[in-house]
Amino acid sequence: MYRLEFWYEFASTYSYPAAMRVEREALAAGVELRWRPFLLGPLFAELGWTTSPFNIQPDKGAYMWRDVARTCRRLDLPFVRPDPFPQNGLLAARIANALPDGAPRARFSRAVYRAEFADGAQIADPAVLADLLAGEGEDAPTLLAAASASETKQALRAATEQAKAHGIFGAPTWRCADGEIFWGNDRLEEALAWAVALG
Amino acid sequence: MYRLEFWYEFASTYSYPAAMRVEREALAAGVELRWRPFLLGPLFAELGWTTSPFNIQPDKGAYMWRDVARTCRRLDLPFVRPDPFPQNGLLAARIANALPDGAPRARFSRAVYRAEFADGAQIADPAVLADLLAGEGEDAPTLLAAASASETKQALRAATEQAKAHGIFGAPTWRCADGEIFWGNDRLEEALAWAVALG
């Protein structure tokens, strides 16, 4: 079975269209997907950045908002600009890490992206995340408790360190079984072709 | 006639595949192209950068070299990593500005990219550029003299300021007649479709 890892960060704008379309593209290509939530903040902090590079470079940021809006329009996805941007995705990433790596994690992650980028919800708010979990049929109180357990916090730290060790510097990043990485929603097709060619 | 501006910088890696394929793609789409050389250095300097962001962010840089190599392989283009990187494209950009905006500028620009990224030549070397000009049937001494005339220097400065005013922050950038911009070799198809849709 072909395999592909989807490394994503909840604050990342281009991770939203990626998350919404990856399952159908992976299924069509016969590729099994692993959802790998991580945090960009610690990687950015090592570069001396305290916010999104799109805020640090205003011209690039202005372009990104246009480009993501165009991308979503083409994919027929609703899109609103999160306010504030970036949203703090720490709790959502901990919950995603606490969920089984499979359909439950994928469903919750898509629900977070929809709340953030289609509905303009505040994804740092535990009540918002509890509603999303309940909407997916998960046990929200148990998962919120699991999210703040030290094992979960440590698992997310480890995932972020692993991302860095893999050479990941942004999101979404697609990682093939041989370690080849592809950065960006617009590289999904190339990544899938690479994963399939590996056999 | 549909129109598209191709804003490029000679040091830019992704501008190489863009330059090598844009004419056939634009022709196929029925879009008239304008070649607009400019400099990224002054724009980067405003952000406090003294070199390419790919040198400032080593993980991103390592990825870029893999990604550009993959892109060139897919397009059947030879590719070598320029050393040093980035090359200083100032003189080449002045010469390109001094050439008529049409086939002569496009031909010379492609020759510079080939020399830099296929042959590993030093494009800051006036002798290298003189050879390229001669190879394209241009009067090299006259153009080298024109390149250092104050009007040419001023024209390149004005182009770079215009790029900034257009919201351009990287290369290649495609700019449509309505001001819409698309950044990256991988956005050429979208930019052409936008230019055509404008009518």
Coordinates of C-alpha atoms in Angstrom, one line a residue:
Chain A
M1 CA 0.0 0.0 0.0
Y2 CA 1.3 3.4 -0.9
R3 CA 1.7 5.8 2.0
L4 CA 1.7 9.6 2.6
E5 CA 2.0 11.7 5.7
F6 CA 0.1 14.9 5.8
W7 CA 1.8 17.4 8.2
Y8 CA -0.5 20.2 9.1
E9 CA -0.8 23.1 11.5
F10 CA -4.2 24.5 12.5
A11 CA -3.3 28.1 12.0
S12 CA -2.0 27.5 8.5
T13 CA -4.2 29.0 5.8
Y14 CA -3.1 26.7 2.9
S15 CA -3.6 23.7 5.2
Y16 CA -7.3 24.4 5.1
P17 CA -7.9 23.6 1.4
A18 CA -5.4 20.8 1.7
A19 CA -7.3 19.2 4.6
M20 CA -10.6 19.5 2.8
R21 CA -9.5 17.8 -0.4
V22 CA -6.7 15.4 0.6
E23 CA -8.9 12.4 1.4
R24 CA -10.6 12.2 -2.0
E25 CA -7.3 12.8 -3.8
A26 CA -5.5 10.1 -1.8
L27 CA -8.4 7.7 -2.2
A28 CA -8.4 8.2 -6.0
A29 CA -4.6 7.6 -6.1
G30 CA -4.8 4.5 -3.8
V31 CA -2.6 6.2 -1.2
E32 CA -3.1 5.6 2.6
L33 CA -2.9 8.8 4.5
R34 CA -1.5 9.6 8.0
W35 CA -2.7 12.9 9.6
R36 CA 0.3 14.4 11.5
P37 CA -0.6 17.6 13.4
F38 CA 2.3 19.7 14.5
L39 CA 3.1 23.3 15.6
L40 CA 4.9 25.9 13.4
G41 CA 5.3 28.3 16.3
P42 CA 8.4 26.6 17.8
L43 CA 10.0 26.4 14.3
F44 CA 9.3 30.0 13.6
A45 CA 10.6 31.0 17.1
E46 CA 14.0 29.5 16.2
L47 CA 14.1 31.9 13.3
G48 CA 13.3 34.8 15.7
W49 CA 9.7 35.2 14.5
T50 CA 6.9 35.8 17.0
T51 CA 4.1 35.7 14.5
S52 CA 3.2 34.3 11.1
P53 CA 5.7 35.3 8.3
F54 CA 2.6 36.6 6.5
N55 CA 2.3 39.2 9.2
I56 CA 6.0 40.0 9.1
Q57 CA 6.0 40.5 5.3
P58 CA 2.8 42.5 4.7
D59 CA 3.1 42.4 0.8
K60 CA 3.4 38.6 1.0
G61 CA 0.6 38.4 3.5
A62 CA -1.7 40.5 1.3
Y63 CA -0.9 38.2 -1.7
M64 CA -1.5 35.1 0.4
W65 CA -5.1 36.2 1.4
R66 CA -5.9 36.8 -2.3
D67 CA -4.3 33.5 -3.4
V68 CA -6.0 31.4 -0.7
A69 CA -9.4 33.0 -1.5
R70 CA -8.8 32.2 -5.2
T71 CA -7.8 28.6 -4.3
C72 CA -10.9 28.1 -2.2
R73 CA -13.1 29.6 -4.9
R74 CA -11.7 27.1 -7.4
L75 CA -12.3 24.2 -5.0
D76 CA -15.8 25.5 -4.1
L77 CA -14.8 25.9 -0.5
P78 CA -16.3 28.8 1.6
F79 CA -13.5 31.0 3.0
V80 CA -13.4 33.8 5.7
R81 CA -10.2 35.4 7.0
P82 CA -9.7 34.3 10.6
D83 CA -9.6 37.3 13.1
P84 CA -7.2 37.4 14.8
F85 CA -4.7 35.8 12.5
P86 CA -3.0 33.5 13.2
Q87 CA -5.4 31.6 15.4
N88 CA -3.8 29.8 18.3
G89 CA -4.0 26.1 17.3
L90 CA -2.2 24.6 20.3
L91 CA -5.3 23.1 22.1
A92 CA -6.7 21.8 18.8
A93 CA -3.4 20.2 17.9
R94 CA -3.2 18.5 21.3
I95 CA -6.7 17.2 20.9
A96 CA -5.9 15.9 17.4
N97 CA -2.8 14.2 18.8
A98 CA -5.0 12.6 21.5
L99 CA -7.4 11.2 18.9
P100 CA -6.6 7.9 17.2
D101 CA -4.5 8.3 14.1
G102 CA -7.2 7.5 11.5
A103 CA -10.8 8.6 10.8
P104 CA -11.4 10.2 14.2
R105 CA -8.4 12.5 13.9
A106 CA -9.1 13.3 10.3
R107 CA -12.8 14.1 10.9
F108 CA -12.0 16.4 13.9
S109 CA -9.2 18.1 12.0
R110 CA -11.5 18.9 9.1
A111 CA -14.1 20.2 11.5
V112 CA -11.5 22.6 13.1
Y113 CA -10.5 23.9 9.7
R114 CA -14.1 24.4 8.7
A115 CA -14.9 26.2 11.9
E116 CA -11.8 28.5 11.5
F117 CA -11.9 29.2 7.8
A118 CA -15.5 28.8 6.8
D119 CA -17.3 29.9 9.9
G120 CA -14.8 32.3 11.4
A121 CA -14.9 30.6 14.8
Q122 CA -12.2 31.1 17.5
I123 CA -10.4 27.7 17.5
A124 CA -8.4 28.5 20.7
D125 CA -11.7 28.5 22.6
P126 CA -12.2 25.2 24.5
A127 CA -15.9 25.5 24.2
V128 CA -15.7 25.8 20.4
L129 CA -13.5 22.7 20.2
A130 CA -15.8 20.8 22.7
D131 CA -18.8 21.6 20.3
L132 CA -16.8 20.3 17.3
L133 CA -15.9 17.1 19.2
A134 CA -19.5 16.5 20.2
G135 CA -20.6 17.2 16.6
E136 CA -18.3 14.3 15.5
G137 CA -19.7 12.0 18.2
E138 CA -16.6 12.2 20.4
D139 CA -16.6 12.4 24.2
A140 CA -15.6 16.0 24.5
P141 CA -14.9 16.2 28.3
T142 CA -12.7 13.1 28.1
L143 CA -10.8 14.4 25.1
L144 CA -10.3 17.9 26.6
A145 CA -8.9 16.3 29.7
A146 CA -6.6 14.0 27.6
A147 CA -5.4 17.1 25.7
S148 CA -4.0 18.6 28.8
A149 CA -2.4 15.4 30.0
S150 CA 1.4 15.5 30.0
E151 CA 1.7 12.5 27.6
T152 CA -0.4 14.4 25.0
K153 CA 1.6 17.6 25.5
Q154 CA 4.8 15.6 25.1
A155 CA 3.5 13.8 22.0
L156 CA 2.8 17.1 20.3
R157 CA 6.3 18.4 21.2
A158 CA 7.8 15.2 19.8
A159 CA 5.8 15.5 16.6
T160 CA 7.0 19.1 16.2
E161 CA 10.6 18.0 16.8
Q162 CA 10.1 15.1 14.3
A163 CA 8.8 17.6 11.7
K164 CA 11.9 19.7 12.1
A165 CA 14.1 16.6 11.8
H166 CA 12.3 15.8 8.6
G167 CA 13.3 19.2 7.2
I168 CA 9.7 20.5 7.5
F169 CA 9.5 24.3 7.7
G170 CA 5.9 25.1 6.7
A171 CA 2.5 23.6 6.3
P172 CA 1.0 21.7 4.7
T173 CA 3.9 19.4 4.0
W174 CA 3.5 16.0 2.3
R175 CA 6.0 13.4 3.3
C176 CA 6.6 10.2 1.4
A177 CA 7.8 6.8 2.7
D178 CA 11.3 7.5 1.4
G179 CA 11.5 10.9 3.3
E180 CA 10.8 13.1 0.2
I181 CA 8.9 16.1 1.2
F182 CA 6.6 18.4 -0.8
W183 CA 5.4 21.8 0.6
G184 CA 2.1 23.4 -0.1
N185 CA -1.5 22.5 -1.0
D186 CA -0.4 22.9 -4.6
R187 CA 2.1 20.1 -4.3
L188 CA -0.4 17.4 -3.3
E189 CA -0.7 15.9 -6.8
E190 CA 3.1 15.7 -7.1
A191 CA 3.4 14.1 -3.7
L192 CA 0.8 11.5 -4.5
A193 CA 2.5 10.7 -7.8
W194 CA 5.8 10.3 -5.9
A195 CA 4.2 8.1 -3.2
V196 CA 2.7 5.9 -5.9
A197 CA 5.9 5.6 -7.9
L198 CA 7.7 4.3 -4.8
G199 CA 5.4 1.3 -5.0
Chain B
M1 CA -5.4 40.8 -27.1
Y2 CA -4.9 39.2 -23.7
R3 CA -1.9 40.5 -21.9
L4 CA 0.4 39.2 -19.1
E5 CA 3.5 40.7 -17.5
F6 CA 6.3 38.4 -16.4
W7 CA 8.2 40.0 -13.6
Y8 CA 11.5 38.2 -13.1
E9 CA 14.8 38.5 -11.3
F10 CA 18.0 36.8 -12.7
A11 CA 19.1 35.3 -9.3
S12 CA 15.7 33.7 -8.7
T13 CA 15.7 29.9 -9.1
Y14 CA 12.0 29.5 -9.9
S15 CA 12.3 32.2 -12.5
Y16 CA 14.5 29.8 -14.6
P17 CA 11.8 27.2 -15.4
A18 CA 9.3 30.0 -15.7
A19 CA 11.4 31.8 -18.3
M20 CA 12.1 28.6 -20.2
R21 CA 8.4 27.6 -20.6
V22 CA 6.4 30.8 -20.5
E23 CA 6.6 31.6 -24.3
R24 CA 5.0 28.3 -25.4
E25 CA 2.4 28.4 -22.7
A26 CA 1.5 32.1 -23.4
L27 CA 1.4 31.3 -27.2
A28 CA -0.9 28.3 -26.6
A29 CA -3.2 30.5 -24.5
G30 CA -3.2 33.4 -27.0
V31 CA -1.7 35.8 -24.4
E32 CA 0.8 38.5 -25.3
L33 CA 3.7 38.6 -22.9
R34 CA 5.8 41.5 -21.5
W35 CA 9.1 40.6 -20.0
R36 CA 9.7 42.8 -16.9
P37 CA 13.1 42.4 -15.3
F38 CA 13.5 43.8 -11.8
L39 CA 15.7 43.4 -8.6
L40 CA 14.6 41.6 -5.5
G41 CA 17.6 42.8 -3.5
P42 CA 16.2 46.3 -2.7
L43 CA 12.9 44.7 -1.7
F44 CA 14.7 42.2 0.6
A45 CA 16.8 45.0 2.0
E46 CA 13.7 46.7 3.2
L47 CA 12.9 43.6 5.3
G48 CA 16.4 43.7 6.7
W49 CA 17.7 40.8 4.6
T50 CA 21.1 40.9 3.0
T51 CA 20.9 37.6 1.1
S52 CA 18.3 35.3 -0.3
P53 CA 15.6 34.1 2.1
F54 CA 16.6 30.6 1.1
N55 CA 20.0 31.2 2.7
I56 CA 18.5 32.8 5.8
Q57 CA 16.1 29.8 6.3
P58 CA 18.4 26.7 5.7
D59 CA 15.5 24.2 5.9
K60 CA 13.5 26.1 3.4
G61 CA 16.6 26.5 1.2
A62 CA 17.4 22.8 1.2
Y63 CA 13.8 22.1 0.2
M64 CA 13.9 24.7 -2.6
W65 CA 16.9 23.0 -4.2
R66 CA 15.1 19.6 -4.2
D67 CA 11.9 21.2 -5.5
V68 CA 13.5 23.2 -8.3
A69 CA 15.5 20.1 -9.3
R70 CA 12.2 18.1 -9.4
T71 CA 10.5 20.8 -11.4
C72 CA 13.3 21.0 -13.9
R73 CA 13.4 17.2 -14.3
R74 CA 9.6 17.2 -15.0
L75 CA 10.1 20.0 -17.6
D76 CA 13.1 18.2 -19.1
L77 CA 15.4 21.2 -18.3
P78 CA 19.0 20.7 -17.2
F79 CA 19.7 22.1 -13.8
V80 CA 22.8 23.0 -11.8
R81 CA 23.0 24.8 -8.5
P82 CA 24.6 28.2 -9.1
D83 CA 27.7 28.8 -7.0
P84 CA 27.8 31.2 -5.3
F85 CA 24.0 31.5 -4.7
P86 CA 22.5 34.0 -5.2
Q87 CA 24.3 35.2 -8.3
N88 CA 24.4 39.0 -8.7
G89 CA 22.0 39.7 -11.5
L90 CA 22.4 43.5 -11.5
L91 CA 24.3 43.9 -14.8
A92 CA 22.1 41.3 -16.5
A93 CA 19.0 43.1 -15.4
R94 CA 20.4 46.4 -16.7
I95 CA 21.2 44.9 -20.0
A96 CA 17.7 43.3 -20.2
N97 CA 16.2 46.7 -19.5
A98 CA 18.3 48.3 -22.2
L99 CA 17.1 45.8 -24.8
P100 CA 13.8 46.4 -26.6
D101 CA 10.8 44.9 -24.7
G102 CA 10.1 42.1 -27.0
A103 CA 11.9 39.2 -28.6
P104 CA 15.4 40.6 -28.0
R105 CA 14.8 41.0 -24.3
A106 CA 13.2 37.6 -24.0
R107 CA 16.0 35.8 -25.9
F108 CA 18.7 37.5 -23.9
S109 CA 16.9 36.7 -20.6
R110 CA 16.5 33.0 -21.5
A111 CA 20.2 32.9 -22.5
V112 CA 21.1 34.3 -19.0
Y113 CA 19.0 31.8 -17.2
R114 CA 20.4 28.9 -19.3
A115 CA 24.0 30.1 -18.6
E116 CA 23.3 30.4 -14.9
F117 CA 21.2 27.3 -14.2
A118 CA 22.1 24.9 -17.0
D119 CA 25.8 25.7 -17.5
G120 CA 26.8 27.1 -14.0
A121 CA 28.2 30.3 -15.5
Q122 CA 28.9 33.4 -13.5
I123 CA 26.3 35.8 -14.7
A124 CA 27.8 38.8 -12.9
D125 CA 30.8 38.6 -15.2
P126 CA 30.6 41.1 -18.0
A127 CA 32.5 38.8 -20.3
V128 CA 29.9 36.0 -19.8
L129 CA 27.1 38.4 -20.6
A130 CA 29.0 39.8 -23.6
D131 CA 29.3 36.3 -25.0
L132 CA 25.6 35.7 -24.5
L133 CA 24.7 38.9 -26.3
A134 CA 27.0 38.0 -29.2
G135 CA 25.4 34.6 -29.3
E136 CA 22.0 36.2 -29.7
G137 CA 23.4 38.4 -32.5
E138 CA 23.3 41.6 -30.4
D139 CA 26.0 44.3 -30.4
A140 CA 27.6 43.4 -27.1
P141 CA 29.9 46.5 -26.6
T142 CA 27.1 48.9 -27.3
L143 CA 24.7 47.1 -24.9
L144 CA 27.3 46.9 -22.2
A145 CA 27.8 50.6 -22.5
A146 CA 24.1 51.2 -22.5
A147 CA 23.8 49.1 -19.4
S148 CA 25.9 51.5 -17.4
A149 CA 24.2 54.6 -18.7
S150 CA 22.4 56.5 -16.1
E151 CA 19.0 56.2 -18.0
T152 CA 19.3 52.4 -17.9
K153 CA 20.2 52.4 -14.2
Q154 CA 17.3 54.7 -13.5
A155 CA 14.9 52.5 -15.6
L156 CA 15.8 49.4 -13.6
R157 CA 15.3 51.3 -10.3
A158 CA 12.0 52.5 -11.6
A159 CA 11.0 49.0 -12.6
T160 CA 11.9 47.7 -9.1
E161 CA 9.8 50.5 -7.5
Q162 CA 7.0 49.7 -9.8
A163 CA 7.2 46.0 -8.8
K164 CA 6.9 47.0 -5.1
A165 CA 4.0 49.3 -5.9
H166 CA 2.3 46.4 -7.6
G167 CA 2.6 44.4 -4.4
I168 CA 5.3 42.1 -5.9
F169 CA 7.5 40.5 -3.2
G170 CA 9.1 37.6 -5.1
A171 CA 9.9 36.1 -8.5
P172 CA 8.6 35.0 -10.8
T173 CA 5.4 37.1 -10.5
W174 CA 2.7 37.1 -13.2
R175 CA 0.6 40.3 -13.4
C176 CA -2.6 40.6 -15.3
A177 CA -4.0 43.7 -17.0
D178 CA -6.4 44.3 -14.0
G179 CA -3.5 44.2 -11.5
E180 CA -4.1 40.7 -10.2
I181 CA -0.8 39.0 -9.4
F182 CA 0.2 35.4 -9.2
W183 CA 3.5 34.3 -7.6
G184 CA 5.5 31.4 -8.7
N185 CA 6.4 29.2 -11.6
D186 CA 3.6 26.9 -10.5
R187 CA 1.0 29.7 -10.8
L188 CA 1.6 30.4 -14.6
E189 CA -1.4 28.3 -15.7
E190 CA -3.8 30.2 -13.3
A191 CA -2.4 33.5 -14.4
L192 CA -2.9 32.7 -18.0
A193 CA -6.5 31.6 -17.4
W194 CA -7.1 34.9 -15.4
A195 CA -5.6 37.0 -18.3
V196 CA -7.8 35.2 -20.8
A197 CA -10.9 35.5 -18.7
L198 CA -10.4 39.3 -18.5
G199 CA -11.0 39.3 -22.3

